[in-house]
Coordinates of C-alpha atoms and ligand atoms in Angstrom, one line a residue:
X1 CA 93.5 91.7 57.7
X2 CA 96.7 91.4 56.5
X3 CA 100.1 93.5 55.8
X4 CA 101.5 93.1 53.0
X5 CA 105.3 93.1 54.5
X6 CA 107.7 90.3 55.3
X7 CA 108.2 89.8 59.0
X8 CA 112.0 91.0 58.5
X9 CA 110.6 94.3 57.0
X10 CA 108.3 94.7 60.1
X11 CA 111.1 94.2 62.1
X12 CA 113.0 96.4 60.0
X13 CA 110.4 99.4 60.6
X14 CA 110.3 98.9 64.4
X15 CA 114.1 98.9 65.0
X16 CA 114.6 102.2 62.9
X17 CA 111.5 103.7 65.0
X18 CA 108.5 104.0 62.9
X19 CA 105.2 103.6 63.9
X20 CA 103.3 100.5 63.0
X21 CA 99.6 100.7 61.0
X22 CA 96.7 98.7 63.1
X23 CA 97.0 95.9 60.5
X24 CA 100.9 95.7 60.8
X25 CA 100.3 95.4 64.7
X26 CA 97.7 92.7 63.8
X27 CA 100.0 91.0 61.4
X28 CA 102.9 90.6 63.7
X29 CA 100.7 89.6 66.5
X30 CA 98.2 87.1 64.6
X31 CA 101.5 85.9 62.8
X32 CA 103.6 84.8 65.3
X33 CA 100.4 83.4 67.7
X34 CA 99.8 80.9 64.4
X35 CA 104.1 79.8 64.3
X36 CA 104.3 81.8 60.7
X37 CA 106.8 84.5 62.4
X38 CA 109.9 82.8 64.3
X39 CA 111.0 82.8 68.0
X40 CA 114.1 84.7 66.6
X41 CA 112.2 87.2 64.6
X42 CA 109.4 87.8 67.5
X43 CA 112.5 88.3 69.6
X44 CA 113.8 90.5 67.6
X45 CA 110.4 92.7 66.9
X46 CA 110.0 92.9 71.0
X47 CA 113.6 94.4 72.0
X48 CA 112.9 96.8 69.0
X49 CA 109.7 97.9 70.9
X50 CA 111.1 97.5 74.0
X51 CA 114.0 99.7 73.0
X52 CA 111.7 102.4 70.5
X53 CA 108.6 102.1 72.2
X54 CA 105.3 101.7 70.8
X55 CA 102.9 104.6 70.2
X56 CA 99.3 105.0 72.1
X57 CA 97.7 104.0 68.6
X58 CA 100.1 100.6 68.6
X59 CA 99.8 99.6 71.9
X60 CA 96.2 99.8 71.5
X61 CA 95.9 98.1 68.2
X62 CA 98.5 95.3 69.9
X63 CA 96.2 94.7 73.2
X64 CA 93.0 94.3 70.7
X65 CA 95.1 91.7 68.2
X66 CA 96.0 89.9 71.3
X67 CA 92.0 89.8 72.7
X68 CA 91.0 88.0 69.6
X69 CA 94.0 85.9 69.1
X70 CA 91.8 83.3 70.4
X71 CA 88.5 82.4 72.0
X72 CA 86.8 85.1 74.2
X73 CA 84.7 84.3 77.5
X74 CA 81.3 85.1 77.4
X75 CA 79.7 85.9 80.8
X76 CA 76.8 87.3 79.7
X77 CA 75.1 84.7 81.6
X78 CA 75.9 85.8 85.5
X79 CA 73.5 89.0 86.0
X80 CA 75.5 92.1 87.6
X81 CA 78.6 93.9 85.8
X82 CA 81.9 91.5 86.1
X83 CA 84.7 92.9 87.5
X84 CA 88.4 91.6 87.5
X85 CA 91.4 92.9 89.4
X86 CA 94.6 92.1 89.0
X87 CA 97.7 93.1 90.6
X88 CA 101.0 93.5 88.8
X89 CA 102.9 91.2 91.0
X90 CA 104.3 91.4 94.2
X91 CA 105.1 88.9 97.4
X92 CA 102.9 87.7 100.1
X93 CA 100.1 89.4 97.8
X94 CA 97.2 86.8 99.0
X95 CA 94.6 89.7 98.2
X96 CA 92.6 87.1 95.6
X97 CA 92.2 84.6 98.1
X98 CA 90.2 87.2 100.5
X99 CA 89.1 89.6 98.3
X100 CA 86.9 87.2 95.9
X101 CA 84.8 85.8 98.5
X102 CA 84.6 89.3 100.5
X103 CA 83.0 91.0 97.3
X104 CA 80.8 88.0 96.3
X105 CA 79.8 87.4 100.0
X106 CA 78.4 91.4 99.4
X107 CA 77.1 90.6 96.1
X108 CA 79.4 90.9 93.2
X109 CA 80.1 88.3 91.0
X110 CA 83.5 87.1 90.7
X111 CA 84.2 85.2 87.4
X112 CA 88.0 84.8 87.3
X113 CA 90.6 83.4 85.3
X114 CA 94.2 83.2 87.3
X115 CA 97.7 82.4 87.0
X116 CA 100.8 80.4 88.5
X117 CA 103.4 81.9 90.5
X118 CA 106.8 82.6 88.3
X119 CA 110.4 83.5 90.3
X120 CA 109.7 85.3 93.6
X121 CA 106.5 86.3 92.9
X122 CA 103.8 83.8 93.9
X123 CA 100.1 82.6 92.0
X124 CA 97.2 82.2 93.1
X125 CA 96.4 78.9 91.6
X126 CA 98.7 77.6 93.5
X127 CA 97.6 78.8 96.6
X128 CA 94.1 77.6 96.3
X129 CA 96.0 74.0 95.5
X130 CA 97.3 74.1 98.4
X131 CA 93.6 73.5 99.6
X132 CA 93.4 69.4 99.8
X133 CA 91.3 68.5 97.1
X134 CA 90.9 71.6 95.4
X135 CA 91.0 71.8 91.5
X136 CA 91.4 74.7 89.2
X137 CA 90.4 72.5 86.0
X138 CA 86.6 73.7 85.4
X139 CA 84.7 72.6 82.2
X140 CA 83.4 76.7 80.8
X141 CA 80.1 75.3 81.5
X142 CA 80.4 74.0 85.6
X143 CA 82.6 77.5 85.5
X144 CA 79.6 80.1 84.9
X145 CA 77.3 77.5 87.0
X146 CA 79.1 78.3 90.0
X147 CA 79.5 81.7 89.6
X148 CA 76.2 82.0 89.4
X149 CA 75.2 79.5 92.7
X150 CA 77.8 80.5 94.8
X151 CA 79.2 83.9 92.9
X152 CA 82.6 82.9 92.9
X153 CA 85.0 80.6 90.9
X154 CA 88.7 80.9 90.0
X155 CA 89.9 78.9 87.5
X156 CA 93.7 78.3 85.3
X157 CA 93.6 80.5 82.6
X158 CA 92.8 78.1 79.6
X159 CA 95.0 78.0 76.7
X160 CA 92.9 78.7 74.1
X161 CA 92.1 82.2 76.2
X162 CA 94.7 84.9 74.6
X163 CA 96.9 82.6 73.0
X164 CA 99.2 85.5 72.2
X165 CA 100.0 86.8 75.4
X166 CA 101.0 82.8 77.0
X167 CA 103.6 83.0 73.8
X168 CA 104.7 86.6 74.1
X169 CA 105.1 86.7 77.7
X170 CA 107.2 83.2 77.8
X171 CA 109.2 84.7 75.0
X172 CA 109.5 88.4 76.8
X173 CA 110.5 85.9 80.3
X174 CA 114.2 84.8 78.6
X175 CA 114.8 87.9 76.5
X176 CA 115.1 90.6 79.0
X177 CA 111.8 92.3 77.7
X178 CA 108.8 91.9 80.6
X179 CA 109.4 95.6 81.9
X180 CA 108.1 97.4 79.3
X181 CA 105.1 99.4 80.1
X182 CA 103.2 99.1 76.1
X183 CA 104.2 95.2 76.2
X184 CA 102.7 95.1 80.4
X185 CA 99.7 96.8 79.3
X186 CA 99.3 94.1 76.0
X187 CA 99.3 91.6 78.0
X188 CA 97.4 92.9 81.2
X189 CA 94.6 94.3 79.4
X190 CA 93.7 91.5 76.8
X191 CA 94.0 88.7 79.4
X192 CA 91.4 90.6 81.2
X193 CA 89.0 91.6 78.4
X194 CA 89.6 88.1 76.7
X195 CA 88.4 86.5 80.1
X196 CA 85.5 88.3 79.7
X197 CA 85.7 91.7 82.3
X198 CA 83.2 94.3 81.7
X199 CA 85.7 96.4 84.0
X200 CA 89.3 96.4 85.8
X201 CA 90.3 97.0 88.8
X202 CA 94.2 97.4 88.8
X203 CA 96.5 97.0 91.6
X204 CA 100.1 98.7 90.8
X205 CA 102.7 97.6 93.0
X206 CA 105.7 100.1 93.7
X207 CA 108.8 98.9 94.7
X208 CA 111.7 96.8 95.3
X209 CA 109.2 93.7 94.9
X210 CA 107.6 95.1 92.1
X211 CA 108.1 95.7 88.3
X212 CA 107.8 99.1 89.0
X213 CA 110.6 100.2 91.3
X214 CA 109.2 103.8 91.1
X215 CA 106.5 105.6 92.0
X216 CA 106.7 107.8 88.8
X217 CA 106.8 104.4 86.6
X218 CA 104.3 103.0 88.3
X219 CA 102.1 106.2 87.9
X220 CA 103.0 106.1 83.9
X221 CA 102.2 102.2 84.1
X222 CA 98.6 103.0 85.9
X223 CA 97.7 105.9 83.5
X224 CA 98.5 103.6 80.2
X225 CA 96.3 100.9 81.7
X226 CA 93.4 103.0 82.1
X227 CA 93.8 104.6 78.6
X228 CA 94.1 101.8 76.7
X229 CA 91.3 99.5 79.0
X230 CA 89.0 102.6 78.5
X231 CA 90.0 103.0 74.3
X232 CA 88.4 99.2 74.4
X233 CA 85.4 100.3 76.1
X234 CA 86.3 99.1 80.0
X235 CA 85.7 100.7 83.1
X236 CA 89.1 100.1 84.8
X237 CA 90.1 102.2 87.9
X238 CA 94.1 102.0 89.2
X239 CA 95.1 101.7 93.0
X240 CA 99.0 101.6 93.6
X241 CA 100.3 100.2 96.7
X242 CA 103.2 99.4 98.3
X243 CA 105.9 96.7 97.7
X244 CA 108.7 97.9 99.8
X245 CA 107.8 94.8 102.0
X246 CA 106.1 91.7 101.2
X247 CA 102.2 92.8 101.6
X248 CA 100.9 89.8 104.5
X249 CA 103.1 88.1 106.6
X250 CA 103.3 84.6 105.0
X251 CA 105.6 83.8 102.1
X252 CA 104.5 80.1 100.2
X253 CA 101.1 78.4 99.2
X254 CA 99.4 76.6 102.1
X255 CA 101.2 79.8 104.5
X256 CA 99.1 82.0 102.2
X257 CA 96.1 80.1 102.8
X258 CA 96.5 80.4 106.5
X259 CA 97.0 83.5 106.2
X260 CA 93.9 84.3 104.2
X261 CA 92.1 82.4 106.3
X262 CA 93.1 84.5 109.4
X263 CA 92.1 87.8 107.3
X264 CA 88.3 86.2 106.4
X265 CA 88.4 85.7 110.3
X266 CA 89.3 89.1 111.2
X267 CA 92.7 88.4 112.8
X268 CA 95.0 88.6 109.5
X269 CA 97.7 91.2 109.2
X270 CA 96.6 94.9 109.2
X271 CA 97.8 95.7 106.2
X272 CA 96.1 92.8 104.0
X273 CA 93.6 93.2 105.7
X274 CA 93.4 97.1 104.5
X275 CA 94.5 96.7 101.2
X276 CA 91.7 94.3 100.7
X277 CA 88.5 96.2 102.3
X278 CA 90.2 99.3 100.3
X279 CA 90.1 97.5 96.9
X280 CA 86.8 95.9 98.1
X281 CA 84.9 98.8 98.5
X282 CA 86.2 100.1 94.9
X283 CA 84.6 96.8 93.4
X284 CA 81.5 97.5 95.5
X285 CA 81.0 100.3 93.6
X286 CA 82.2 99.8 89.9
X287 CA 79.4 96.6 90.6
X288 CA 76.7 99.2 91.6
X289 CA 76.2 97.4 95.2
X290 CA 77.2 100.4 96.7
X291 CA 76.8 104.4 96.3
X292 CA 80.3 105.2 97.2
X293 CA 83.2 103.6 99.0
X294 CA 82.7 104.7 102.7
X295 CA 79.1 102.4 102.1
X296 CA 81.8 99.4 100.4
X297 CA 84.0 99.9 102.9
X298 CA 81.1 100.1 105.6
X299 CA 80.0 96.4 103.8
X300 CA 83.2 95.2 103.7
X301 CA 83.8 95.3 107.1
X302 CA 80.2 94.2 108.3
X303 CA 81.2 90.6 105.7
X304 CA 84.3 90.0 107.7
X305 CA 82.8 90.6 111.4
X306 CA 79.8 88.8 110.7
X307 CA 81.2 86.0 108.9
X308 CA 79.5 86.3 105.5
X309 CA 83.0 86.3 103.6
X310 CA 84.4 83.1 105.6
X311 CA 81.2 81.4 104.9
X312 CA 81.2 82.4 101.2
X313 CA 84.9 81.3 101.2
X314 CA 84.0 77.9 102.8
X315 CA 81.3 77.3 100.0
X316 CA 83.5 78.6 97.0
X317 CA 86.0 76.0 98.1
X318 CA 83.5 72.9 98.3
X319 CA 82.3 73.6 95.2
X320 CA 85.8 73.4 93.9
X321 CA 86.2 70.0 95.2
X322 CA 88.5 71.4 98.7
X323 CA 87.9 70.4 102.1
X324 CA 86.2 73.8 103.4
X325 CA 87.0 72.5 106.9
X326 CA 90.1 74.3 106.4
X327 CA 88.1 77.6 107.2
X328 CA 87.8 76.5 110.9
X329 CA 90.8 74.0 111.0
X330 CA 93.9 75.3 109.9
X331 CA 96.2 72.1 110.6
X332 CA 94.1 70.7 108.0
X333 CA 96.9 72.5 105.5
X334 CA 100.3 70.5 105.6
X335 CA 103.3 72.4 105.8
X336 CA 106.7 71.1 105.2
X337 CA 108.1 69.0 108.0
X338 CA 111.7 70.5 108.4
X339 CA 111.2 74.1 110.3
X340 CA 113.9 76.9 111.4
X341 CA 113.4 79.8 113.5
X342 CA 115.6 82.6 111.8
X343 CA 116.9 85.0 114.3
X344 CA 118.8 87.8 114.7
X345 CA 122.1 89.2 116.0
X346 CA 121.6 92.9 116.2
X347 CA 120.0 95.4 118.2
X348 CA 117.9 98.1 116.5
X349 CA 114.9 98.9 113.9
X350 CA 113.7 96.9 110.6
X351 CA 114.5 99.9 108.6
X352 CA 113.1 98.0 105.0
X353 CA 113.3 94.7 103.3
X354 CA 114.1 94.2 99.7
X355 CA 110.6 92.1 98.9
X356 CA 112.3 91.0 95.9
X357 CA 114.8 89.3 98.2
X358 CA 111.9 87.7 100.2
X359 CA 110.5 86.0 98.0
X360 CA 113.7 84.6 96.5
X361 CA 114.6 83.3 100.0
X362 CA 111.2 81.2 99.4
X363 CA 111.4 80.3 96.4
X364 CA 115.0 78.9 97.8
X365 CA 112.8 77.0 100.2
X366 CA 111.0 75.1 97.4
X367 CA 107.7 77.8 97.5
X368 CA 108.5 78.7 94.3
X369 CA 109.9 78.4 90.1
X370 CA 112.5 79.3 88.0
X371 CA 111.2 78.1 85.2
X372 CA 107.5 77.5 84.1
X373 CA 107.8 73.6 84.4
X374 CA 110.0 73.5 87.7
X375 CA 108.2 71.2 90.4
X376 CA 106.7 73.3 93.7
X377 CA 106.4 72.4 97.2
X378 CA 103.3 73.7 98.3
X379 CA 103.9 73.2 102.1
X380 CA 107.4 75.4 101.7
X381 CA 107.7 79.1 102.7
X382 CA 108.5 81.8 105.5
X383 CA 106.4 82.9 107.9
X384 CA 107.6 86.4 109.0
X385 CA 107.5 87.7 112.3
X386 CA 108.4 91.6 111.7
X387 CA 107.4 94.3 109.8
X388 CA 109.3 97.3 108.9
X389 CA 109.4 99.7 112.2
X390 CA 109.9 96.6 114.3
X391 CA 112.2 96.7 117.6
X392 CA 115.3 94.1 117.4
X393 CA 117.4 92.8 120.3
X394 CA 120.0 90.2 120.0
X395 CA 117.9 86.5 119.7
X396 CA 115.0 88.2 118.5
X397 CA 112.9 85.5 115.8
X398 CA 112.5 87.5 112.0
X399 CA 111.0 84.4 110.5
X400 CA 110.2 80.9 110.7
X401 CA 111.3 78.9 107.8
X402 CA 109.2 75.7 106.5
X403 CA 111.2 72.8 103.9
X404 CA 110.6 69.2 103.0
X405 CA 114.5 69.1 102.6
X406 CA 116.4 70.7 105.8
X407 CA 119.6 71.1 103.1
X408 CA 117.7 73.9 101.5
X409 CA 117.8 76.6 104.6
X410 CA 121.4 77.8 105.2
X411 CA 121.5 79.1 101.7
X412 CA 117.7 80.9 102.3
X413 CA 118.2 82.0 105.4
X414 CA 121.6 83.7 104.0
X415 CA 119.0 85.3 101.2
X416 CA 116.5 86.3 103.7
X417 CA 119.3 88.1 105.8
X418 CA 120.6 90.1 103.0
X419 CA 117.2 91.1 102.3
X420 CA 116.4 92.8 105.9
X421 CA 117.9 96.7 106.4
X422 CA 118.4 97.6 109.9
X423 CA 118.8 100.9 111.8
X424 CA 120.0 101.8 115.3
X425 CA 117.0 104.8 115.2
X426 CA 113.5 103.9 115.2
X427 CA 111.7 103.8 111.5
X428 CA 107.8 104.4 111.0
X429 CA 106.4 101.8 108.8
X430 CA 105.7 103.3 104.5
X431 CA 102.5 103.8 103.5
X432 CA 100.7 100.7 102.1
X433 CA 99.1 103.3 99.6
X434 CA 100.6 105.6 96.8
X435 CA 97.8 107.2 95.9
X436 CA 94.1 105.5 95.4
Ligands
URA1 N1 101.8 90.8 84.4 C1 101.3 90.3 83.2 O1 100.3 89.6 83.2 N2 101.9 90.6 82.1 C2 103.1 91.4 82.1 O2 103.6 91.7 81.0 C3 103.6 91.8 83.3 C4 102.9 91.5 84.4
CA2 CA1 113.5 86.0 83.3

């Protein structure tokens, strides 16, 4: 379908407010996906949203232009109901790489399509490269194959999967228009239903870390998500957790591994570790594996202590082409030679971190991009060594700092300083949940 207005006059309607028809949303979104509408002009048409907003009705019509802006995955083949989370962003968030086999170990199938990391906030693809040998290139066919042997695969989003949103988003990236809750939800939402989800799971960070600096945005974010998922006909359900400090403890790819690692063991940080049996027992039941979440939870916890999720971890990565003898080995993941312990001066209480901060110090370390095609050194990172409530004294270690270039830590270590608040009183940690 398409409107019978110039691209300048579509512009022209947004920036003086109107609300767009569902085949004006269509013709701006299928028009610029096929290079008929300019850079400049899509530009232009996103600052006019961003600045006017669009209506329920728009954003709606805009998420369902973008799910058949190209080619739509079809898991009809792997029995059970298909569930994808995603979480808006955050730092040390290595939920994916513990939460996928924890669910499939318990019998949900985990069909899923991931990202790279961008600025401070890391990907998951990346991670799992971090894993010698491991590739994120599957053909569609091998893909639903080994979901359905082992029940879990993650694989690179593939460019022909929701064209629309890979050109929007690298357009909204340099124009100052990513937070925008109608354009987050566009993009969120198709991404998910174009990759095949027959429901959501959603986990909004708040925070300095996060897109959402504020509980009541992230509430309005949530709420948006879950309308428009459910207009399309998904189940999606919203958590919001905390990104006042970076979620696990590690910061960079093969740390993050570790560190997942650890959690499939039993022995990762308490709050990963909670944030994942949480979200866990949610997907438990939206699966229909489980009545209700004190049984998911109850699962979820018998998978870690009886090593169900570190075995279907080990076999995921195998069949990915990694060495799964990093389950039981983890020297087997090379971190960058050049290491500093970062200590510090004062005497008193981590009062908060500026997670935003965090992560920047690693990307300084080499964890991390600037831009889309910037190299990354998958051995670079921080390993923290406090939380928020921890006691200081004078020579007390924060982090240990991991580069291939020893150049490279004066100016991180200066970033990871300015991003730690002290107080001479003692501080009780936040709560790693906003509401469930
Ligand atoms: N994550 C996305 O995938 N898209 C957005 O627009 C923001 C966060
Ligand atoms: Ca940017």
């Amino acid at each position: 379908m398409s409107s019978s207005l110039t691209f300048e006059e579509l512009i022209e309607r947004k920036r003086n407010g109107y609300e767009h028809s569902a085949e004006e949303i269509e013709a701006v979104v299928s028009g610029y996906t096929a290079g008929d509408m300019a850079d400049y002009q899509m530009a232009a048409w996103l600052m006019a949203a961003f600045l006017n907003g669009l209506s329920g009705d728009e954003t709606v019509a805009m998420t369902s232009a973008m799910v058949r802006s190209g080619r739509q995955v079809d898991l009809s083949s792997i029995p059970g109901i298909k569930i994808d989370k995603h979480s808006t962003g955050g730092v040390a968030d290595t939920t994916t790489l513990v939460l996928a086999p924890l669910v499939a170990s318990c019998g949900v199938p985990v069909a899923k399509m991931s990202g790279r990391g961008l600025g401070h906030t890391g990907g998951t693809l990346d991670k799992l490269e971090a894993i010698p040998g491991f590739s994120v290139e599957l053909s569609p066919e091998d893909f639903l194959a080994q979901v359905r042997s082992v029940g879990v695969a993650v694989i690179a989003q593939s460019p022909d999967v929701d064209p629309a949103d890979k050109k929007i988003y690298a357009l909204r990236d340099v124009t100052a228009t990513v937070p925008s809750i109608p354009l987050i939800v566009g993009s969120i939402i198709s991404k998910k239903i174009a990759g095949g989800a027959d429901a959501i799971l959603l986990d909004v960070k708040v925070g300095s870390g996060a897109f959402m600096k504020t509980e009541s945005d992230a509430r309005a974010l949530a709420a948006e998500l879950t309308r428009v998922g459910r207009e399309l006909g998904r189940d999606v359900v919203c958590v919001m957790s905390d990104m006042d400090q970076p979620l696990g403890m590690a910061v960079g790819n093969a740390l993050e591994v570790r560190e997942a690692v650890e959690t499939l063991r039993g022995e990762g940080p308490q709050e990963l570790t909670e944030l994942c049996i949480a979200l866990g027992a949610k997907m438990l039941v939206m699966g229909r594996v489980a009545s209700d979440e004190a049984e998911g939870r109850r699962r979820c916890e018998a998978a870690f202590a009886d090593g169900r999720a570190l075995d279907t971890f080990r076999r995921w990565i195998a069949a990915q082409g990694g060495n799964a003898k990093v389950a039981d080995d983890l020297t087997l993941l090379k971190l960058a030679p050049h290491v500093r312990e970062v200590r510090t001066a004062a005497t008193g209480f981590v009062a908060g971190f500026d997670a935003e901060g965090i992560g920047r110090a690693a990307m300084m370390l080499g964890a991390g991009r600037a831009t889309t095609d910037d190299a990354i050194d998958l051995g670079a990172g921080l390993q923290m060594h406090v939380r928020v409530g921890s006691r200081l004294e004078p020579g007390s270690l924060l982090c240990t700092m991991y580069a291939s270039d020893a150049a490279l830590f004066d100016d991180a270590q200066r970033r990871f300083h300015a991003a730690v608040r002290l107080s001479d009183v003692a501080v009780t940690a936040p709560p790693l949940f906003h509401d469930l």
